[in-house]
PDB file of C-alpha atoms in Angstrom:
ATOM      1  CA  UNK A 899      11.690 -29.734  16.362  1.00 53.00           C
ATOM      2  CA  UNK A 900       8.597 -32.050  16.184  1.00 70.00           C
ATOM      3  CA  UNK A 901       6.454 -32.423  13.186  1.00 72.00           C
ATOM      4  CA  UNK A 902       3.401 -32.319  15.277  1.00 80.00           C
ATOM      5  CA  UNK A 903       4.375 -28.504  15.802  1.00 81.00           C
ATOM      6  CA  UNK A 904       5.789 -27.717  12.345  1.00 90.00           C
ATOM      7  CA  UNK A 905       2.777 -28.883  10.460  1.00 90.00           C
ATOM      8  CA  UNK A 906       0.255 -26.516  11.828  1.00 91.00           C
ATOM      9  CA  UNK A 907       2.628 -23.665  11.814  1.00 94.00           C
ATOM     10  CA  UNK A 908       3.170 -24.240   8.029  1.00 94.00           C
ATOM     11  CA  UNK A 909      -0.600 -24.165   7.496  1.00 93.00           C
ATOM     12  CA  UNK A 910      -0.988 -20.945   9.636  1.00 91.00           C
ATOM     13  CA  UNK A 911       1.828 -19.433   7.702  1.00 94.00           C
ATOM     14  CA  UNK A 912       0.254 -20.187   4.418  1.00 95.00           C
ATOM     15  CA  UNK A 913      -2.990 -18.742   5.494  1.00 91.00           C
ATOM     16  CA  UNK A 914      -1.513 -15.677   6.827  1.00 90.00           C
ATOM     17  CA  UNK A 915       0.611 -14.894   3.767  1.00 92.00           C
ATOM     18  CA  UNK A 916      -2.770 -15.318   1.725  1.00 91.00           C
ATOM     19  CA  UNK A 917      -4.705 -12.671   3.807  1.00 88.00           C
ATOM     20  CA  UNK A 918      -1.704 -10.454   4.249  1.00 88.00           C
ATOM     21  CA  UNK A 919      -0.962 -10.125   0.611  1.00 89.00           C
ATOM     22  CA  UNK A 920      -4.556  -8.821   0.004  1.00 84.00           C
ATOM     23  CA  UNK A 921      -5.308  -6.423   2.737  1.00 83.00           C
ATOM     24  CA  UNK A 922      -2.584  -7.122   5.715  1.00 82.00           C
ATOM     25  CA  UNK A 923      -3.384  -8.503   9.060  1.00 81.00           C
ATOM     26  CA  UNK A 924      -1.266 -11.595   8.603  1.00 85.00           C
ATOM     27  CA  UNK A 925      -0.063 -11.289  12.082  1.00 82.00           C
ATOM     28  CA  UNK A 926      -3.653 -11.740  13.494  1.00 81.00           C
ATOM     29  CA  UNK A 927      -3.258 -15.234  12.275  1.00 85.00           C
ATOM     30  CA  UNK A 928       0.435 -15.950  12.661  1.00 88.00           C
ATOM     31  CA  UNK A 929       1.129 -14.564  15.924  1.00 85.00           C
ATOM     32  CA  UNK A 930      -1.833 -16.236  17.981  1.00 85.00           C
ATOM     33  CA  UNK A 931      -0.682 -19.401  16.234  1.00 87.00           C
ATOM     34  CA  UNK A 932       3.041 -19.289  17.245  1.00 89.00           C
ATOM     35  CA  UNK A 933       1.981 -18.569  20.862  1.00 86.00           C
ATOM     36  CA  UNK A 934      -0.633 -21.510  21.109  1.00 85.00           C
ATOM     37  CA  UNK A 935       1.844 -23.941  19.303  1.00 89.00           C
ATOM     38  CA  UNK A 936       5.042 -23.051  20.912  1.00 90.00           C
ATOM     39  CA  UNK A 937       4.031 -21.861  24.399  1.00 88.00           C
ATOM     40  CA  UNK A 938       7.349 -22.620  26.088  1.00 88.00           C
ATOM     41  CA  UNK A 939       9.159 -19.926  24.065  1.00 88.00           C
ATOM     42  CA  UNK A 940       9.531 -16.212  25.046  1.00 85.00           C
ATOM     43  CA  UNK A 941       7.086 -13.833  23.375  1.00 82.00           C
ATOM     44  CA  UNK A 942      10.283 -11.733  21.775  1.00 83.00           C
ATOM     45  CA  UNK A 943      11.257 -15.143  20.324  1.00 88.00           C
ATOM     46  CA  UNK A 944       8.055 -15.765  18.999  1.00 88.00           C
ATOM     47  CA  UNK A 945       7.516 -12.212  17.413  1.00 86.00           C
ATOM     48  CA  UNK A 946      11.038 -12.464  16.070  1.00 88.00           C
ATOM     49  CA  UNK A 947      10.054 -15.772  14.260  1.00 93.00           C
ATOM     50  CA  UNK A 948       6.873 -14.109  13.130  1.00 91.00           C
ATOM     51  CA  UNK A 949       8.727 -11.135  11.494  1.00 90.00           C
ATOM     52  CA  UNK A 950      11.317 -13.447   9.813  1.00 94.00           C
ATOM     53  CA  UNK A 951       8.608 -15.715   8.264  1.00 94.00           C
ATOM     54  CA  UNK A 952       6.120 -12.850   7.261  1.00 92.00           C
ATOM     55  CA  UNK A 953       9.045 -10.568   5.669  1.00 94.00           C
ATOM     56  CA  UNK A 954       9.367 -12.908   2.822  1.00 95.00           C
ATOM     57  CA  UNK A 955       5.811 -13.307   2.187  1.00 94.00           C
ATOM     58  CA  UNK A 956       5.324  -9.578   2.212  1.00 94.00           C
ATOM     59  CA  UNK A 957       8.343  -9.367  -0.102  1.00 95.00           C
ATOM     60  CA  UNK A 958       6.644 -11.586  -2.500  1.00 95.00           C
ATOM     61  CA  UNK A 959       3.448  -9.747  -2.371  1.00 94.00           C
ATOM     62  CA  UNK A 960       5.241  -6.561  -2.993  1.00 94.00           C
ATOM     63  CA  UNK A 961       7.085  -7.908  -5.881  1.00 95.00           C
ATOM     64  CA  UNK A 962       3.783  -9.468  -7.342  1.00 93.00           C
ATOM     65  CA  UNK A 963       2.153  -6.114  -7.136  1.00 93.00           C
ATOM     66  CA  UNK A 964       5.205  -4.075  -8.455  1.00 92.00           C
ATOM     67  CA  UNK A 965       5.066  -6.086 -11.749  1.00 91.00           C
ATOM     68  CA  UNK A 966       1.450  -5.571 -12.524  1.00 88.00           C
ATOM     69  CA  UNK A 967       0.640  -2.335 -10.614  1.00 90.00           C
ATOM     70  CA  UNK A 968       1.769   1.394 -11.033  1.00 88.00           C
ATOM     71  CA  UNK A 969       3.190   2.367  -7.749  1.00 90.00           C
ATOM     72  CA  UNK A 970       3.884   5.804  -7.030  1.00 90.00           C
ATOM     73  CA  UNK A 971       7.571   5.075  -6.035  1.00 94.00           C
ATOM     74  CA  UNK A 972       8.092   8.949  -5.659  1.00 92.00           C
ATOM     75  CA  UNK A 973       5.822   8.697  -2.405  1.00 93.00           C
ATOM     76  CA  UNK A 974       6.509   5.065  -1.351  1.00 95.00           C
ATOM     77  CA  UNK A 975      10.090   4.953  -1.262  1.00 96.00           C
ATOM     78  CA  UNK A 976      10.349   7.918   1.264  1.00 95.00           C
ATOM     79  CA  UNK A 977       7.580   6.501   3.392  1.00 96.00           C
ATOM     80  CA  UNK A 978       9.514   2.949   3.434  1.00 97.00           C
ATOM     81  CA  UNK A 979      12.521   4.624   4.565  1.00 96.00           C
ATOM     82  CA  UNK A 980      11.151   6.758   7.416  1.00 97.00           C
ATOM     83  CA  UNK A 981       9.071   3.526   8.190  1.00 96.00           C
ATOM     84  CA  UNK A 982      12.293   1.491   8.260  1.00 96.00           C
ATOM     85  CA  UNK A 983      14.138   4.137  10.853  1.00 95.00           C
ATOM     86  CA  UNK A 984      11.069   4.589  13.125  1.00 94.00           C
ATOM     87  CA  UNK A 985      10.003   0.958  13.200  1.00 91.00           C
ATOM     88  CA  UNK A 986      13.407   0.210  14.797  1.00 88.00           C
ATOM     89  CA  UNK A 987      12.886   3.135  16.982  1.00 89.00           C
ATOM     90  CA  UNK A 988       9.457   1.805  18.166  1.00 85.00           C
ATOM     91  CA  UNK A 989      10.765  -1.754  18.699  1.00 79.00           C
ATOM     92  CA  UNK A 990      13.349  -0.353  21.220  1.00 79.00           C
ATOM     93  CA  UNK A 991      10.727   1.670  22.839  1.00 79.00           C
ATOM     94  CA  UNK A 992       8.624  -1.337  23.722  1.00 68.00           C
ATOM     95  CA  UNK A 993       9.936  -1.322  27.247  1.00 62.00           C
ATOM     96  CA  UNK A 994       9.345   2.111  27.994  1.00 76.00           C
ATOM     97  CA  UNK A 995       5.534   2.328  26.516  1.00 72.00           C
ATOM     98  CA  UNK A 996       3.413  -0.635  27.700  1.00 71.00           C
ATOM     99  CA  UNK A 997       1.482  -1.886  24.633  1.00 64.00           C
ATOM    100  CA  UNK A 998      -1.595  -2.026  26.895  1.00 70.00           C
ATOM    101  CA  UNK A 999      -1.685   1.770  26.743  1.00 77.00           C
ATOM    102  CA  UNK A1000      -2.000   1.691  23.073  1.00 75.00           C
ATOM    103  CA  UNK A1001      -5.098  -0.487  22.809  1.00 78.00           C
ATOM    104  CA  UNK A1002      -7.773   2.134  23.664  1.00 86.00           C
ATOM    105  CA  UNK A1003      -6.310   4.673  21.000  1.00 84.00           C
ATOM    106  CA  UNK A1004      -5.834   2.285  18.365  1.00 85.00           C
ATOM    107  CA  UNK A1005      -9.544   0.879  19.026  1.00 86.00           C
ATOM    108  CA  UNK A1006     -10.768   4.420  18.605  1.00 89.00           C
ATOM    109  CA  UNK A1007      -8.841   4.966  15.270  1.00 88.00           C
ATOM    110  CA  UNK A1008     -10.108   1.579  13.886  1.00 88.00           C
ATOM    111  CA  UNK A1009     -13.688   2.530  14.583  1.00 92.00           C
ATOM    112  CA  UNK A1010     -13.261   5.758  13.038  1.00 92.00           C
ATOM    113  CA  UNK A1011     -11.378   4.324   9.918  1.00 90.00           C
ATOM    114  CA  UNK A1012     -14.343   1.765   9.586  1.00 89.00           C
ATOM    115  CA  UNK A1013     -17.044   4.388  10.105  1.00 91.00           C
ATOM    116  CA  UNK A1014     -15.230   6.627   7.474  1.00 89.00           C
ATOM    117  CA  UNK A1015     -15.014   3.890   4.929  1.00 87.00           C
ATOM    118  CA  UNK A1016     -18.633   2.685   5.238  1.00 90.00           C
ATOM    119  CA  UNK A1017     -20.076   6.233   5.102  1.00 88.00           C
ATOM    120  CA  UNK A1018     -18.316   7.348   2.129  1.00 83.00           C
ATOM    121  CA  UNK A1019     -19.302   4.458  -0.518  1.00 80.00           C
ATOM    122  CA  UNK A1020     -16.815   5.864  -3.096  1.00 78.00           C
ATOM    123  CA  UNK A1021     -13.641   6.009  -0.853  1.00 81.00           C
ATOM    124  CA  UNK A1022     -10.943   3.965  -2.542  1.00 78.00           C
ATOM    125  CA  UNK A1023     -13.315   3.237  -5.416  1.00 72.00           C
ATOM    126  CA  UNK A1024     -11.361   5.143  -7.947  1.00 74.00           C
ATOM    127  CA  UNK A1025      -7.951   5.995  -8.587  1.00 75.00           C
ATOM    128  CA  UNK A1026      -7.327   9.524  -8.522  1.00 80.00           C
ATOM    129  CA  UNK A1027      -3.997  10.150  -7.433  1.00 77.00           C
ATOM    130  CA  UNK A1028      -2.923  13.569  -6.192  1.00 75.00           C
ATOM    131  CA  UNK A1029      -0.048  15.533  -7.953  1.00 78.00           C
ATOM    132  CA  UNK A1030       3.346  14.603  -5.960  1.00 83.00           C
ATOM    133  CA  UNK A1031       4.498  17.730  -4.595  1.00 88.00           C
ATOM    134  CA  UNK A1032       6.555  19.044  -1.567  1.00 90.00           C
ATOM    135  CA  UNK A1033       3.483  18.737   0.435  1.00 92.00           C
ATOM    136  CA  UNK A1034       2.647  15.229  -0.528  1.00 92.00           C
ATOM    137  CA  UNK A1035       6.317  14.047   0.290  1.00 94.00           C
ATOM    138  CA  UNK A1036       5.968  15.630   3.567  1.00 96.00           C
ATOM    139  CA  UNK A1037       3.061  13.703   4.192  1.00 96.00           C
ATOM    140  CA  UNK A1038       4.452  10.565   2.869  1.00 96.00           C
ATOM    141  CA  UNK A1039       7.453  10.812   5.331  1.00 97.00           C
ATOM    142  CA  UNK A1040       5.038  11.511   8.150  1.00 97.00           C
ATOM    143  CA  UNK A1041       3.010   8.513   7.429  1.00 96.00           C
ATOM    144  CA  UNK A1042       5.987   6.374   7.263  1.00 96.00           C
ATOM    145  CA  UNK A1043       7.518   7.628  10.302  1.00 96.00           C
ATOM    146  CA  UNK A1044       4.203   7.401  12.398  1.00 95.00           C
ATOM    147  CA  UNK A1045       3.180   4.055  10.978  1.00 94.00           C
ATOM    148  CA  UNK A1046       6.874   2.525  11.349  1.00 94.00           C
ATOM    149  CA  UNK A1047       7.047   3.655  15.061  1.00 92.00           C
ATOM    150  CA  UNK A1048       3.478   2.089  15.637  1.00 89.00           C
ATOM    151  CA  UNK A1049       4.433  -1.215  13.853  1.00 87.00           C
ATOM    152  CA  UNK A1050       7.775  -1.567  15.993  1.00 82.00           C
ATOM    153  CA  UNK A1051       5.811  -0.602  19.141  1.00 80.00           C
ATOM    154  CA  UNK A1052       2.712  -2.442  18.908  1.00 77.00           C
ATOM    155  CA  UNK A1053       1.778  -3.514  15.431  1.00 78.00           C
ATOM    156  CA  UNK A1054      -1.889  -4.695  14.752  1.00 74.00           C
ATOM    157  CA  UNK A1055      -3.668  -3.074  11.972  1.00 79.00           C
ATOM    158  CA  UNK A1056      -0.530  -1.648  10.466  1.00 88.00           C
ATOM    159  CA  UNK A1057      -1.281  -2.584   6.756  1.00 87.00           C
ATOM    160  CA  UNK A1058      -4.841  -1.232   7.099  1.00 87.00           C
ATOM    161  CA  UNK A1059      -3.714   2.177   8.580  1.00 90.00           C
ATOM    162  CA  UNK A1060      -1.383   2.399   5.729  1.00 94.00           C
ATOM    163  CA  UNK A1061      -4.122   1.616   3.056  1.00 92.00           C
ATOM    164  CA  UNK A1062      -6.458   3.966   4.626  1.00 93.00           C
ATOM    165  CA  UNK A1063      -4.051   6.792   4.876  1.00 94.00           C
ATOM    166  CA  UNK A1064      -2.750   6.177   1.161  1.00 95.00           C
ATOM    167  CA  UNK A1065      -6.384   6.533   0.084  1.00 92.00           C
ATOM    168  CA  UNK A1066      -7.224   9.394   2.216  1.00 91.00           C
ATOM    169  CA  UNK A1067      -4.441  11.339   1.337  1.00 93.00           C
ATOM    170  CA  UNK A1068      -3.147  10.652  -2.137  1.00 92.00           C
ATOM    171  CA  UNK A1069      -6.443   9.642  -3.788  1.00 91.00           C
ATOM    172  CA  UNK A1070      -5.279   5.807  -4.137  1.00 92.00           C
ATOM    173  CA  UNK A1071      -7.850   3.164  -4.867  1.00 91.00           C
ATOM    174  CA  UNK A1072      -7.727  -0.014  -2.715  1.00 91.00           C
ATOM    175  CA  UNK A1073      -5.789  -2.044  -5.043  1.00 91.00           C
ATOM    176  CA  UNK A1074      -2.854   0.530  -5.376  1.00 91.00           C
ATOM    177  CA  UNK A1075      -3.180   1.564  -1.653  1.00 92.00           C
ATOM    178  CA  UNK A1076      -2.569  -2.080  -0.652  1.00 91.00           C
ATOM    179  CA  UNK A1077       0.273  -2.209  -3.195  1.00 93.00           C
ATOM    180  CA  UNK A1078       2.122   0.778  -1.549  1.00 94.00           C
ATOM    181  CA  UNK A1079       1.339  -0.607   1.875  1.00 94.00           C
ATOM    182  CA  UNK A1080       3.206  -3.811   1.082  1.00 94.00           C
ATOM    183  CA  UNK A1081       6.428  -1.952   0.167  1.00 95.00           C
ATOM    184  CA  UNK A1082       6.307   0.221   3.307  1.00 96.00           C
ATOM    185  CA  UNK A1083       5.418  -3.304   5.377  1.00 93.00           C
ATOM    186  CA  UNK A1084       8.427  -4.905   3.809  1.00 94.00           C
ATOM    187  CA  UNK A1085      10.484  -1.843   5.731  1.00 95.00           C
ATOM    188  CA  UNK A1086       8.975  -2.120   8.686  1.00 93.00           C
ATOM    189  CA  UNK A1087       9.471  -6.053   8.944  1.00 91.00           C
ATOM    190  CA  UNK A1088      13.377  -5.495   8.040  1.00 93.00           C
ATOM    191  CA  UNK A1089      13.813  -3.082  10.679  1.00 92.00           C
ATOM    192  CA  UNK A1090      12.162  -5.368  13.304  1.00 87.00           C
ATOM    193  CA  UNK A1091      14.438  -8.055  11.933  1.00 90.00           C
ATOM    194  CA  UNK A1092      17.485  -5.819  12.381  1.00 90.00           C
ATOM    195  CA  UNK A1093      16.436  -5.816  16.141  1.00 86.00           C
ATOM    196  CA  UNK A1094      15.244  -9.399  16.478  1.00 88.00           C
ATOM    197  CA  UNK A1095      18.006 -11.454  14.768  1.00 92.00           C
ATOM    198  CA  UNK A1096      21.206  -9.797  16.396  1.00 92.00           C
ATOM    199  CA  UNK A1097      19.583 -10.688  19.825  1.00 87.00           C
ATOM    200  CA  UNK A1098      19.012 -14.285  19.004  1.00 91.00           C
ATOM    201  CA  UNK A1099      15.184 -14.038  18.987  1.00 89.00           C
ATOM    202  CA  UNK A1100      14.317 -16.235  15.643  1.00 93.00           C
ATOM    203  CA  UNK A1101      13.523 -19.828  15.808  1.00 95.00           C
ATOM    204  CA  UNK A1102      15.080 -20.620  12.215  1.00 96.00           C
ATOM    205  CA  UNK A1103      14.136 -24.427  12.386  1.00 93.00           C
ATOM    206  CA  UNK A1104      10.404 -23.149  12.397  1.00 96.00           C
ATOM    207  CA  UNK A1105      10.879 -19.650  10.680  1.00 96.00           C
ATOM    208  CA  UNK A1106      12.376 -20.994   7.284  1.00 96.00           C
ATOM    209  CA  UNK A1107       9.654 -23.487   6.739  1.00 96.00           C
ATOM    210  CA  UNK A1108       7.121 -21.020   7.627  1.00 96.00           C
ATOM    211  CA  UNK A1109       8.742 -18.243   5.218  1.00 97.00           C
ATOM    212  CA  UNK A1110       8.223 -20.658   2.396  1.00 97.00           C
ATOM    213  CA  UNK A1111       4.605 -21.264   3.204  1.00 97.00           C
ATOM    214  CA  UNK A1112       4.095 -17.501   3.584  1.00 96.00           C
ATOM    215  CA  UNK A1113       5.455 -16.968   0.433  1.00 97.00           C
ATOM    216  CA  UNK A1114       3.344 -19.458  -1.277  1.00 96.00           C
ATOM    217  CA  UNK A1115       0.282 -17.903   0.388  1.00 94.00           C
ATOM    218  CA  UNK A1116       1.273 -14.461  -0.635  1.00 94.00           C
ATOM    219  CA  UNK A1117       1.534 -15.505  -4.144  1.00 94.00           C
ATOM    220  CA  UNK A1118      -1.941 -16.776  -4.356  1.00 93.00           C
ATOM    221  CA  UNK A1119      -3.081 -13.897  -2.032  1.00 91.00           C
ATOM    222  CA  UNK A1120      -1.720 -11.190  -4.301  1.00 92.00           C
ATOM    223  CA  UNK A1121      -3.081 -12.940  -7.624  1.00 92.00           C
ATOM    224  CA  UNK A1122      -6.279 -13.143  -5.885  1.00 91.00           C
ATOM    225  CA  UNK A1123      -6.458  -9.543  -5.239  1.00 89.00           C
ATOM    226  CA  UNK A1124      -5.413  -8.329  -8.516  1.00 90.00           C
ATOM    227  CA  UNK A1125      -8.135 -10.306 -10.000  1.00 90.00           C
ATOM    228  CA  UNK A1126     -10.802  -9.116  -7.692  1.00 89.00           C
ATOM    229  CA  UNK A1127      -9.550  -5.646  -7.842  1.00 85.00           C
ATOM    230  CA  UNK A1128     -10.630  -2.804  -5.691  1.00 83.00           C
ATOM    231  CA  UNK A1129     -14.132  -4.229  -4.707  1.00 86.00           C
ATOM    232  CA  UNK A1130     -12.630  -7.264  -3.370  1.00 87.00           C
ATOM    233  CA  UNK A1131      -9.949  -5.476  -1.395  1.00 87.00           C
ATOM    234  CA  UNK A1132     -12.399  -2.964   0.011  1.00 88.00           C
ATOM    235  CA  UNK A1133     -14.723  -5.966   1.212  1.00 88.00           C
ATOM    236  CA  UNK A1134     -11.683  -7.618   2.860  1.00 87.00           C
ATOM    237  CA  UNK A1135     -10.446  -4.262   4.281  1.00 87.00           C
ATOM    238  CA  UNK A1136     -13.954  -3.725   6.244  1.00 90.00           C
ATOM    239  CA  UNK A1137     -13.666  -7.424   7.302  1.00 89.00           C
ATOM    240  CA  UNK A1138     -10.336  -7.193   8.607  1.00 87.00           C
ATOM    241  CA  UNK A1139     -10.670  -4.019  10.224  1.00 88.00           C
ATOM    242  CA  UNK A1140     -13.974  -5.234  11.920  1.00 90.00           C
ATOM    243  CA  UNK A1141     -12.081  -8.296  13.394  1.00 87.00           C
ATOM    244  CA  UNK A1142      -9.385  -5.958  14.412  1.00 86.00           C
ATOM    245  CA  UNK A1143     -11.956  -3.818  16.458  1.00 89.00           C
ATOM    246  CA  UNK A1144     -13.548  -7.065  18.061  1.00 90.00           C
ATOM    247  CA  UNK A1145      -9.790  -8.399  18.969  1.00 85.00           C
ATOM    248  CA  UNK A1146      -8.895  -5.339  20.544  1.00 83.00           C
ATOM    249  CA  UNK A1147     -12.208  -4.484  22.337  1.00 88.00           C
ATOM    250  CA  UNK A1148     -12.072  -8.341  23.809  1.00 87.00           C
ATOM    251  CA  UNK A1149      -8.342  -7.708  25.183  1.00 81.00           C
ATOM    252  CA  UNK A1150      -9.431  -4.299  26.670  1.00 83.00           C
ATOM    253  CA  UNK A1151     -12.548  -5.412  28.373  1.00 82.00           C
ATOM    254  CA  UNK A1152     -11.234  -8.767  29.190  1.00 76.00           C
ATOM    255  CA  UNK A1153      -8.259  -7.128  30.981  1.00 71.00           C
ATOM    256  CA  UNK A1154     -10.708  -4.925  32.944  1.00 73.00           C
ATOM    257  CA  UNK A1155     -12.948  -7.833  33.846  1.00 75.00           C
ATOM    258  CA  UNK A1156      -9.750  -9.631  35.297  1.00 69.00           C
ATOM    259  CA  UNK A1157      -8.807  -6.897  37.602  1.00 65.00           C
TER     260      UNK A1157
END
């Protein structure tokens, strides 16, 4: 391990933890950073290293939120449990469903989310939680299963999808939706590690220092989000979804032009 490789990775991990704690999307920073800094390693090893680092940052953010924010545990725990199970299934399905097939669908969903959020100015502005009954529990299980499978299979935008769905179906505001999303994200990351660690796809000499930096970034990111509240997270959410749309569109059209 060389310091010339570790230093940029630690800085990248800190930045990823900072952004991810507020609104998700840390993988947009950390995964490209790993691929550009350690191109000699296989993609599966880099993905495993990313998950190892990010699960600690996500866990820190979840802990910070849980101490300060009233989380609807009756909805979040079932969603997290199904997310864990289906994330593992999604990771196993990677070899059967090429991720390239997912890009157009995900791009369309992100465009819908962005348009919906911009059109409804009060979307996620107020916390008006719905009564937790059988219908809400079923929806929570379905959200956890669908997003968990997606995270294991493909991944980009997982946090954004969770935030949008928690607002849309349960009446959360952006701050509480982001808090709930962190809990579910911890579950999907743990499921992915249950796949990557036994397979030996984690570079611990990079992953452990990155995890420490990710924790530090997540600490400050969660603090910033709670101070800025719903207004800040809405702005960050719109910005992150816009970046995701641009990245996926670039990937899709870049692939088409290369043919």
